[in-house]
Structures are given as structure tokens and as C-alpha cells.
PDB file of C-alpha atoms in Angstrom:
ATOM      1  CA  ASP A   1      -0.028  -0.006  -0.056  1.00  0.00           C
ATOM      2  CA  VAL A   2       1.041   3.419  -0.777  1.00  0.00           C
ATOM      3  CA  GLN A   3       1.580   5.325   2.644  1.00  0.00           C
ATOM      4  CA  LEU A   4       0.828   9.248   2.560  1.00  0.00           C
ATOM      5  CA  THR A   5       2.273  11.234   5.434  1.00  0.00           C
ATOM      6  CA  GLN A   6       1.147  14.650   6.112  1.00  0.00           C
ATOM      7  CA  SER A   7       3.254  17.365   7.907  1.00  0.00           C
ATOM      8  CA  PRO A   8       2.622  19.196  10.020  1.00  0.00           C
ATOM      9  CA  SER A   9      -0.056  17.029  11.841  1.00  0.00           C
ATOM     10  CA  PHE A  10      -1.140  20.445  13.774  1.00  0.00           C
ATOM     11  CA  LEU A  11      -0.588  23.772  12.699  1.00  0.00           C
ATOM     12  CA  SER A  12      -1.419  26.995  14.536  1.00  0.00           C
ATOM     13  CA  ALA A  13      -2.159  30.116  12.566  1.00  0.00           C
ATOM     14  CA  SER A  14      -3.886  33.531  12.192  1.00  0.00           C
ATOM     15  CA  GLU A  15      -6.200  35.020  10.005  1.00  0.00           C
ATOM     16  CA  GLY A  16      -4.577  36.310   6.877  1.00  0.00           C
ATOM     17  CA  ASP A  17      -1.575  34.033   7.024  1.00  0.00           C
ATOM     18  CA  ARG A  18      -0.507  31.927   4.299  1.00  0.00           C
ATOM     19  CA  VAL A  19       0.055  27.923   5.153  1.00  0.00           C
ATOM     20  CA  THR A  20       1.509  25.383   3.753  1.00  0.00           C
ATOM     21  CA  ILE A  21       0.790  21.621   4.356  1.00  0.00           C
ATOM     22  CA  THR A  22       3.008  18.775   2.741  1.00  0.00           C
ATOM     23  CA  CYS A  23       2.109  15.323   1.987  1.00  0.00           C
ATOM     24  CA  ARG A  24       4.870  12.756   1.099  1.00  0.00           C
ATOM     25  CA  ALA A  25       4.185   9.360  -0.724  1.00  0.00           C
ATOM     26  CA  SER A  26       6.040   6.527   0.246  1.00  0.00           C
ATOM     27  CA  GLN A  27       6.361   5.441  -3.788  1.00  0.00           C
ATOM     28  CA  GLY A  28       5.854   7.839  -6.625  1.00  0.00           C
ATOM     29  CA  ILE A  29       2.161   8.476  -7.359  1.00  0.00           C
ATOM     30  CA  ARG A  30       2.465  10.863 -10.357  1.00  0.00           C
ATOM     31  CA  SER A  31      -0.030  13.446  -9.850  1.00  0.00           C
ATOM     32  CA  HIS A  32      -2.934  11.283  -8.566  1.00  0.00           C
ATOM     33  CA  LEU A  33      -3.333  12.892  -5.571  1.00  0.00           C
ATOM     34  CA  ALA A  34      -6.379  14.952  -3.950  1.00  0.00           C
ATOM     35  CA  TRP A  35      -7.008  17.192  -0.851  1.00  0.00           C
ATOM     36  CA  TYR A  36     -10.001  17.497   1.404  1.00  0.00           C
ATOM     37  CA  GLN A  37     -10.980  19.935   3.912  1.00  0.00           C
ATOM     38  CA  GLN A  38     -13.080  18.147   6.747  1.00  0.00           C
ATOM     39  CA  LYS A  39     -15.177  20.287   9.455  1.00  0.00           C
ATOM     40  CA  PRO A  40     -16.075  18.676  12.894  1.00  0.00           C
ATOM     41  CA  GLY A  41     -19.207  16.446  12.447  1.00  0.00           C
ATOM     42  CA  THR A  42     -19.409  16.566   8.416  1.00  0.00           C
ATOM     43  CA  ALA A  43     -17.946  14.633   5.489  1.00  0.00           C
ATOM     44  CA  PRO A  44     -14.961  15.721   3.877  1.00  0.00           C
ATOM     45  CA  LYS A  45     -14.783  17.998   0.959  1.00  0.00           C
ATOM     46  CA  VAL A  46     -12.577  17.860  -1.735  1.00  0.00           C
ATOM     47  CA  LEU A  47     -10.715  21.147  -2.692  1.00  0.00           C
ATOM     48  CA  ILE A  48      -7.983  19.947  -5.285  1.00  0.00           C
ATOM     49  CA  TYR A  49      -7.533  16.991  -7.518  1.00  0.00           C
ATOM     50  CA  ALA A  50      -5.009  15.811 -10.026  1.00  0.00           C
ATOM     51  CA  ALA A  51      -2.517  17.316  -7.260  1.00  0.00           C
ATOM     52  CA  SER A  52      -3.106  20.994  -8.694  1.00  0.00           C
ATOM     53  CA  THR A  53      -6.745  21.379 -10.174  1.00  0.00           C
ATOM     54  CA  LEU A  54      -9.327  23.290  -8.007  1.00  0.00           C
ATOM     55  CA  GLN A  55     -12.384  21.802  -7.691  1.00  0.00           C
ATOM     56  CA  SER A  56     -15.198  23.954  -9.063  1.00  0.00           C
ATOM     57  CA  GLY A  57     -16.893  26.063  -6.422  1.00  0.00           C
ATOM     58  CA  VAL A  58     -13.605  25.926  -4.166  1.00  0.00           C
ATOM     59  CA  SER A  59     -11.837  29.385  -3.268  1.00  0.00           C
ATOM     60  CA  SER A  60      -8.772  30.216  -5.218  1.00  0.00           C
ATOM     61  CA  ARG A  61      -6.853  30.806  -1.839  1.00  0.00           C
ATOM     62  CA  PHE A  62      -6.469  27.048  -1.995  1.00  0.00           C
ATOM     63  CA  SER A  63      -3.802  25.745  -4.228  1.00  0.00           C
ATOM     64  CA  GLY A  64      -2.036  22.472  -4.859  1.00  0.00           C
ATOM     65  CA  SER A  65       1.443  21.399  -6.213  1.00  0.00           C
ATOM     66  CA  GLY A  66       3.706  18.339  -6.697  1.00  0.00           C
ATOM     67  CA  SER A  67       4.082  15.405  -8.422  1.00  0.00           C
ATOM     68  CA  GLY A  68       5.673  11.940  -7.810  1.00  0.00           C
ATOM     69  CA  THR A  69       6.312  11.745  -3.679  1.00  0.00           C
ATOM     70  CA  GLU A  70       5.977  15.098  -2.635  1.00  0.00           C
ATOM     71  CA  PHE A  71       3.076  17.422  -2.812  1.00  0.00           C
ATOM     72  CA  THR A  72       1.769  20.728  -1.221  1.00  0.00           C
ATOM     73  CA  LEU A  73      -1.579  22.333  -0.259  1.00  0.00           C
ATOM     74  CA  THR A  74      -1.398  26.124   0.188  1.00  0.00           C
ATOM     75  CA  ILE A  75      -4.026  28.408   1.756  1.00  0.00           C
ATOM     76  CA  SER A  76      -2.732  32.101   0.573  1.00  0.00           C
ATOM     77  CA  SER A  77      -4.790  34.193   3.117  1.00  0.00           C
ATOM     78  CA  LEU A  78      -6.379  32.167   6.028  1.00  0.00           C
ATOM     79  CA  GLN A  79     -10.055  33.064   6.454  1.00  0.00           C
ATOM     80  CA  PRO A  80     -12.237  31.883   9.451  1.00  0.00           C
ATOM     81  CA  GLU A  81     -13.809  29.389   7.916  1.00  0.00           C
ATOM     82  CA  ASP A  82     -10.480  27.505   6.809  1.00  0.00           C
ATOM     83  CA  PHE A  83      -9.814  26.443  10.081  1.00  0.00           C
ATOM     84  CA  ALA A  84     -10.332  22.647   9.600  1.00  0.00           C
ATOM     85  CA  THR A  85      -8.555  19.363   9.276  1.00  0.00           C
ATOM     86  CA  TYR A  86      -7.142  18.785   5.796  1.00  0.00           C
ATOM     87  CA  TYR A  87      -6.271  15.154   4.342  1.00  0.00           C
ATOM     88  CA  CYS A  88      -4.489  14.245   1.055  1.00  0.00           C
ATOM     89  CA  GLN A  89      -5.574  11.043  -0.760  1.00  0.00           C
ATOM     90  CA  GLN A  90      -3.720   8.876  -3.469  1.00  0.00           C
ATOM     91  CA  PHE A  91      -5.481   7.695  -6.380  1.00  0.00           C
ATOM     92  CA  ASN A  92      -2.516   5.866  -7.974  1.00  0.00           C
ATOM     93  CA  SER A  93      -3.116   2.228  -6.697  1.00  0.00           C
ATOM     94  CA  TYR A  94      -5.415   0.213  -4.744  1.00  0.00           C
ATOM     95  CA  PRO A  95      -6.435   0.826  -1.943  1.00  0.00           C
ATOM     96  CA  PHE A  96      -6.779   4.605  -2.159  1.00  0.00           C
ATOM     97  CA  THR A  97      -5.096   5.569   0.931  1.00  0.00           C
ATOM     98  CA  PHE A  98      -5.400   8.764   3.017  1.00  0.00           C
ATOM     99  CA  GLY A  99      -2.776  10.874   4.797  1.00  0.00           C
ATOM    100  CA  GLN A 100      -3.266  11.050   8.596  1.00  0.00           C
ATOM    101  CA  GLY A 101      -4.700  14.563   8.482  1.00  0.00           C
ATOM    102  CA  THR A 102      -3.421  18.241   9.263  1.00  0.00           C
ATOM    103  CA  ARG A 103      -5.542  20.025  12.118  1.00  0.00           C
ATOM    104  CA  LEU A 104      -5.218  23.751  11.370  1.00  0.00           C
ATOM    105  CA  GLU A 105      -6.137  25.958  14.189  1.00  0.00           C
ATOM    106  CA  ILE A 106      -6.641  29.402  15.059  1.00  0.00           C
ATOM    107  CA  LYS A 107      -3.749  31.089  16.857  1.00  0.00           C
TER     108      LYS A 107
ATOM    109  CA  GLN B   1     -27.533  17.994  -7.733  1.00  0.00           C
ATOM    110  CA  VAL B   2     -26.251  14.282  -6.522  1.00  0.00           C
ATOM    111  CA  GLN B   3     -27.035  13.502  -2.822  1.00  0.00           C
ATOM    112  CA  LEU B   4     -26.340  10.200  -1.203  1.00  0.00           C
ATOM    113  CA  GLN B   5     -28.489   9.048   1.784  1.00  0.00           C
ATOM    114  CA  GLN B   6     -27.067   6.327   3.938  1.00  0.00           C
ATOM    115  CA  TRP B   7     -28.493   4.016   6.510  1.00  0.00           C
ATOM    116  CA  GLY B   8     -27.676   0.995   8.800  1.00  0.00           C
ATOM    117  CA  ALA B   9     -27.462  -0.324  12.442  1.00  0.00           C
ATOM    118  CA  GLY B  10     -25.707   1.742  14.681  1.00  0.00           C
ATOM    119  CA  LEU B  11     -24.971  -0.435  17.298  1.00  0.00           C
ATOM    120  CA  LEU B  12     -23.608  -3.839  17.030  1.00  0.00           C
ATOM    121  CA  LYS B  13     -22.414  -6.597  19.432  1.00  0.00           C
ATOM    122  CA  PRO B  14     -18.814  -8.520  18.617  1.00  0.00           C
ATOM    123  CA  SER B  15     -19.092 -10.944  15.826  1.00  0.00           C
ATOM    124  CA  GLU B  16     -22.271  -9.685  14.364  1.00  0.00           C
ATOM    125  CA  THR B  17     -22.279  -8.351  10.617  1.00  0.00           C
ATOM    126  CA  LEU B  18     -22.297  -4.400   9.856  1.00  0.00           C
ATOM    127  CA  SER B  19     -24.876  -3.451   7.102  1.00  0.00           C
ATOM    128  CA  LEU B  20     -25.238  -0.358   5.561  1.00  0.00           C
ATOM    129  CA  THR B  21     -26.890   0.881   2.241  1.00  0.00           C
ATOM    130  CA  CYS B  22     -26.526   4.086   0.421  1.00  0.00           C
ATOM    131  CA  ALA B  23     -29.126   5.752  -1.887  1.00  0.00           C
ATOM    132  CA  VAL B  24     -28.130   7.820  -4.688  1.00  0.00           C
ATOM    133  CA  TYR B  25     -30.449  10.773  -5.632  1.00  0.00           C
ATOM    134  CA  GLY B  26     -30.502  13.166  -8.319  1.00  0.00           C
ATOM    135  CA  GLY B  27     -27.718  12.089 -10.777  1.00  0.00           C
ATOM    136  CA  SER B  28     -26.520   9.193 -12.705  1.00  0.00           C
ATOM    137  CA  PHE B  29     -25.576   5.783 -10.865  1.00  0.00           C
ATOM    138  CA  SER B  30     -23.834   4.366 -14.081  1.00  0.00           C
ATOM    139  CA  GLY B  31     -20.510   5.614 -15.096  1.00  0.00           C
ATOM    140  CA  TYR B  32     -19.099   6.133 -11.484  1.00  0.00           C
ATOM    141  CA  SER B  33     -17.772   4.008  -8.617  1.00  0.00           C
ATOM    142  CA  TRP B  34     -19.453   3.970  -5.281  1.00  0.00           C
ATOM    143  CA  THR B  35     -17.186   3.920  -2.478  1.00  0.00           C
ATOM    144  CA  TRP B  36     -17.248   2.960   1.346  1.00  0.00           C
ATOM    145  CA  ILE B  37     -14.690   4.967   3.735  1.00  0.00           C
ATOM    146  CA  ARG B  38     -14.611   4.818   7.337  1.00  0.00           C
ATOM    147  CA  GLN B  39     -13.117   7.299   9.845  1.00  0.00           C
ATOM    148  CA  THR B  40     -11.841   6.815  13.277  1.00  0.00           C
ATOM    149  CA  PRO B  41     -10.126   8.899  15.760  1.00  0.00           C
ATOM    150  CA  GLY B  42      -7.333   6.765  16.025  1.00  0.00           C
ATOM    151  CA  LYS B  43      -6.877   5.698  12.445  1.00  0.00           C
ATOM    152  CA  GLY B  44      -8.115   8.536  10.383  1.00  0.00           C
ATOM    153  CA  LEU B  45      -9.869   8.092   7.031  1.00  0.00           C
ATOM    154  CA  GLU B  46      -9.862   4.525   5.712  1.00  0.00           C
ATOM    155  CA  TRP B  47     -10.861   3.671   2.180  1.00  0.00           C
ATOM    156  CA  ILE B  48     -12.645   0.269   2.706  1.00  0.00           C
ATOM    157  CA  GLY B  49     -13.734  -0.440  -1.183  1.00  0.00           C
ATOM    158  CA  GLU B  50     -15.704   0.576  -4.001  1.00  0.00           C
ATOM    159  CA  ILE B  51     -18.390  -1.081  -6.449  1.00  0.00           C
ATOM    160  CA  ASP B  52     -19.685   0.255  -9.937  1.00  0.00           C
ATOM    161  CA  HIS B  53     -22.987  -0.349 -11.508  1.00  0.00           C
ATOM    162  CA  SER B  54     -22.152  -3.534 -13.036  1.00  0.00           C
ATOM    163  CA  GLY B  55     -21.304  -5.062  -9.540  1.00  0.00           C
ATOM    164  CA  SER B  56     -17.362  -4.900 -10.091  1.00  0.00           C
ATOM    165  CA  THR B  57     -15.469  -4.087  -6.693  1.00  0.00           C
ATOM    166  CA  ASN B  58     -12.341  -3.270  -5.506  1.00  0.00           C
ATOM    167  CA  ASP B  59     -11.329  -3.869  -1.923  1.00  0.00           C
ATOM    168  CA  ASN B  60      -9.183  -2.812   0.749  1.00  0.00           C
ATOM    169  CA  PRO B  61      -6.832  -6.332   1.056  1.00  0.00           C
ATOM    170  CA  SER B  62      -6.801  -5.509   5.101  1.00  0.00           C
ATOM    171  CA  LEU B  63     -10.452  -6.310   5.022  1.00  0.00           C
ATOM    172  CA  LYS B  64     -11.128  -7.914   1.849  1.00  0.00           C
ATOM    173  CA  SER B  65     -12.175 -11.503   3.593  1.00  0.00           C
ATOM    174  CA  ARG B  66     -14.789  -9.777   5.799  1.00  0.00           C
ATOM    175  CA  ILE B  67     -16.371  -7.518   3.014  1.00  0.00           C
ATOM    176  CA  THR B  68     -19.127  -7.699   0.870  1.00  0.00           C
ATOM    177  CA  MET B  69     -20.663  -5.201  -1.452  1.00  0.00           C
ATOM    178  CA  SER B  70     -23.299  -5.279  -3.778  1.00  0.00           C
ATOM    179  CA  VAL B  71     -25.401  -3.154  -6.066  1.00  0.00           C
ATOM    180  CA  ASP B  72     -29.167  -2.791  -6.726  1.00  0.00           C
ATOM    181  CA  THR B  73     -29.266  -0.658 -10.154  1.00  0.00           C
ATOM    182  CA  SER B  74     -33.168  -0.726 -10.310  1.00  0.00           C
ATOM    183  CA  LYS B  75     -33.059   1.298  -6.868  1.00  0.00           C
ATOM    184  CA  ASN B  76     -29.569   3.383  -7.330  1.00  0.00           C
ATOM    185  CA  GLN B  77     -28.198   1.865  -3.993  1.00  0.00           C
ATOM    186  CA  PHE B  78     -25.267   0.073  -3.080  1.00  0.00           C
ATOM    187  CA  SER B  79     -24.457  -1.679   0.032  1.00  0.00           C
ATOM    188  CA  LEU B  80     -21.761  -2.978   2.355  1.00  0.00           C
ATOM    189  CA  LYS B  81     -21.644  -5.999   4.609  1.00  0.00           C
ATOM    190  CA  LEU B  82     -18.749  -6.451   7.123  1.00  0.00           C
ATOM    191  CA  ARG B  83     -18.967  -9.776   8.691  1.00  0.00           C
ATOM    192  CA  SER B  84     -17.501 -10.578  12.281  1.00  0.00           C
ATOM    193  CA  VAL B  85     -16.820  -7.153  13.538  1.00  0.00           C
ATOM    194  CA  THR B  86     -15.124  -6.270  16.742  1.00  0.00           C
ATOM    195  CA  ALA B  87     -14.521  -2.940  18.614  1.00  0.00           C
ATOM    196  CA  ALA B  88     -11.866  -2.219  15.859  1.00  0.00           C
ATOM    197  CA  ASP B  89     -14.640  -1.857  13.635  1.00  0.00           C
ATOM    198  CA  THR B  90     -16.097   1.188  15.578  1.00  0.00           C
ATOM    199  CA  SER B  91     -16.331   4.217  13.103  1.00  0.00           C
ATOM    200  CA  VAL B  92     -18.299   6.640  11.115  1.00  0.00           C
ATOM    201  CA  TYR B  93     -18.791   5.116   7.723  1.00  0.00           C
ATOM    202  CA  TYR B  94     -19.446   7.244   4.839  1.00  0.00           C
ATOM    203  CA  CYS B  95     -20.460   6.194   1.423  1.00  0.00           C
ATOM    204  CA  ALA B  96     -19.148   8.653  -1.432  1.00  0.00           C
ATOM    205  CA  ARG B  97     -18.915   8.924  -5.177  1.00  0.00           C
ATOM    206  CA  ARG B  98     -15.446   8.800  -6.830  1.00  0.00           C
ATOM    207  CA  GLY B  99     -15.751  11.429  -9.563  1.00  0.00           C
ATOM    208  CA  VAL B 100     -13.497  11.351 -12.387  1.00  0.00           C
ATOM    209  CA  THR B 101     -12.063  14.083 -14.739  1.00  0.00           C
ATOM    210  CA  VAL B 102     -10.041  13.422 -18.073  1.00  0.00           C
ATOM    211  CA  VAL B 103      -7.218  15.440 -18.717  1.00  0.00           C
ATOM    212  CA  ARG B 104      -5.021  15.403 -21.931  1.00  0.00           C
ATOM    213  CA  GLY B 105      -1.394  15.483 -21.447  1.00  0.00           C
ATOM    214  CA  VAL B 106       1.753  15.308 -23.411  1.00  0.00           C
ATOM    215  CA  LEU B 107       1.026  13.790 -26.587  1.00  0.00           C
ATOM    216  CA  ASN B 108      -2.889  14.290 -26.392  1.00  0.00           C
ATOM    217  CA  ILE B 109      -2.903  10.991 -24.325  1.00  0.00           C
ATOM    218  CA  PRO B 110      -5.806  11.220 -21.929  1.00  0.00           C
ATOM    219  CA  TYR B 111      -5.386  10.472 -18.069  1.00  0.00           C
ATOM    220  CA  ASN B 112      -8.266   9.888 -15.608  1.00  0.00           C
ATOM    221  CA  TYR B 113      -7.967  11.768 -12.439  1.00  0.00           C
ATOM    222  CA  TYR B 114     -10.043  10.894  -9.340  1.00  0.00           C
ATOM    223  CA  TYR B 115     -11.677  12.531  -6.434  1.00  0.00           C
ATOM    224  CA  MET B 116     -14.396  11.896  -3.794  1.00  0.00           C
ATOM    225  CA  ASP B 117     -16.750  14.323  -4.933  1.00  0.00           C
ATOM    226  CA  VAL B 118     -19.940  13.476  -3.277  1.00  0.00           C
ATOM    227  CA  TRP B 119     -20.345  11.949   0.203  1.00  0.00           C
ATOM    228  CA  GLY B 120     -23.224  10.789   2.353  1.00  0.00           C
ATOM    229  CA  LYS B 121     -23.501  12.496   6.022  1.00  0.00           C
ATOM    230  CA  GLY B 122     -22.205   9.326   7.557  1.00  0.00           C
ATOM    231  CA  THR B 123     -23.446   6.620   9.894  1.00  0.00           C
ATOM    232  CA  THR B 124     -21.858   6.138  13.370  1.00  0.00           C
ATOM    233  CA  VAL B 125     -21.272   2.487  14.135  1.00  0.00           C
ATOM    234  CA  ALA B 126     -20.444   1.128  17.658  1.00  0.00           C
ATOM    235  CA  VAL B 127     -19.575  -2.277  18.433  1.00  0.00           C
ATOM    236  CA  SER B 128     -20.130  -3.476  21.914  1.00  0.00           C
TER     237      SER B 128
END
């Protein structure tokens, strides 16, 4: 199985900050990576797919980059609604594994 | 707008069978793969498996021997059964749709890119 390791696991930031979350794959997954945002009590919501393509309706504050084994999700200017947990998921090979999550909290 | 509505028993005893069903409303059932994912505080998100409209499945090897997935195209529904549950199967279970976008790459070669774009609200299942 492909292991996805996110860093950091916990991030404290302020409104207006620019933050970056990293997802590293245990083997190359080309660009077959998606990013999700999850708020307490709700299902995850897709933000980015194909490593860098913004899902329709998602704010342009979110951007993704990377290929192979290293990927990043960047939020350009944090808004109150962005404080949540973020996950990456790979679709290069079965089973479609997830990263362990990065919890983003207000400083 | 596609919506997924899921249901199933929320409290099981060890060794019983977990049974969940997810209904698809407002969109096409064929042409997609329909997925089960679970989430626990300790293990995070775990992909369980998927099934398409023809009944073709892909399972997580860690659960494969205990899983049965099925589809009822007449009702636009798909189901999950997980046998011989233990406390370790206590989770929130989600059904979801695997969306796909085709992107033309170098030499105009098409590549499919996937993502989970529609989710059910989740069903909390406790084994005790």
C-alpha cells in the first residue's frame, strides 16, 4: 500500500496568514492526489484533485502543487472558515489511501 | 445535484455483521464507482472499497475477507456488509462517489484523475 505522510500534523496560524501543508508518498504516485477539507461533524469536501486542479466552487485561496512523492497544499490568506482538518488521498494504486490529517487551528 | 443518503444499524455486538446501504439521488448511477470509507479518531480515514454499477468491486486487502459489497441498479443503491465485527470496527462510515476528470497530457494522451466528490452524511457504528 502507498503510505501518505502529512506534515505538520497540527498547525496553529492566524487569520490572513499563508500556510502550507505537505503530503509525502512512500512511492511515486504521479499526480494522482486529491486534497480534502473536513470540519467537525461533517464529511470531507474535495478542494484539489490531480495534485493541482481546483475543484469547481472552491476558493482560489487554495492551491496545490507537486508530483511523484511530494505534494503541497497552500492556503494563501487564511479566512475564519478555513480552520479545519485537511487530508490528502492518493488514487495511483489500490487501496486508495489517505494521509493522517493536518489540523489547522486559530492562533 | 447528486445526494447520497445512507442508513444502517448503529450498534452491533462483536461477531455480528455490519450492514449499510447508500441511495443515490439526483444523478447518474452508472459511469461512477461508489465507495465506502470509514473514519476513526485513532486511524483517521480508511478506504474500504468500491463498486460500480455492474457490480465490479475493488476492496482494501486489510478488510477483503470480511467485506461484501453489492449494488441494486433498479433502486440506485449500493450496500456494504462487514462480517465478524470487533471493537476495532467502531467508526463513522461514509458512502461516497468517486468522481473523474479526463485531462489530456503530453501527446494528447488522456489521463483519468479521481477524487471523492459527493459524500453521504456518515453513519456512526459502535461495536460493543
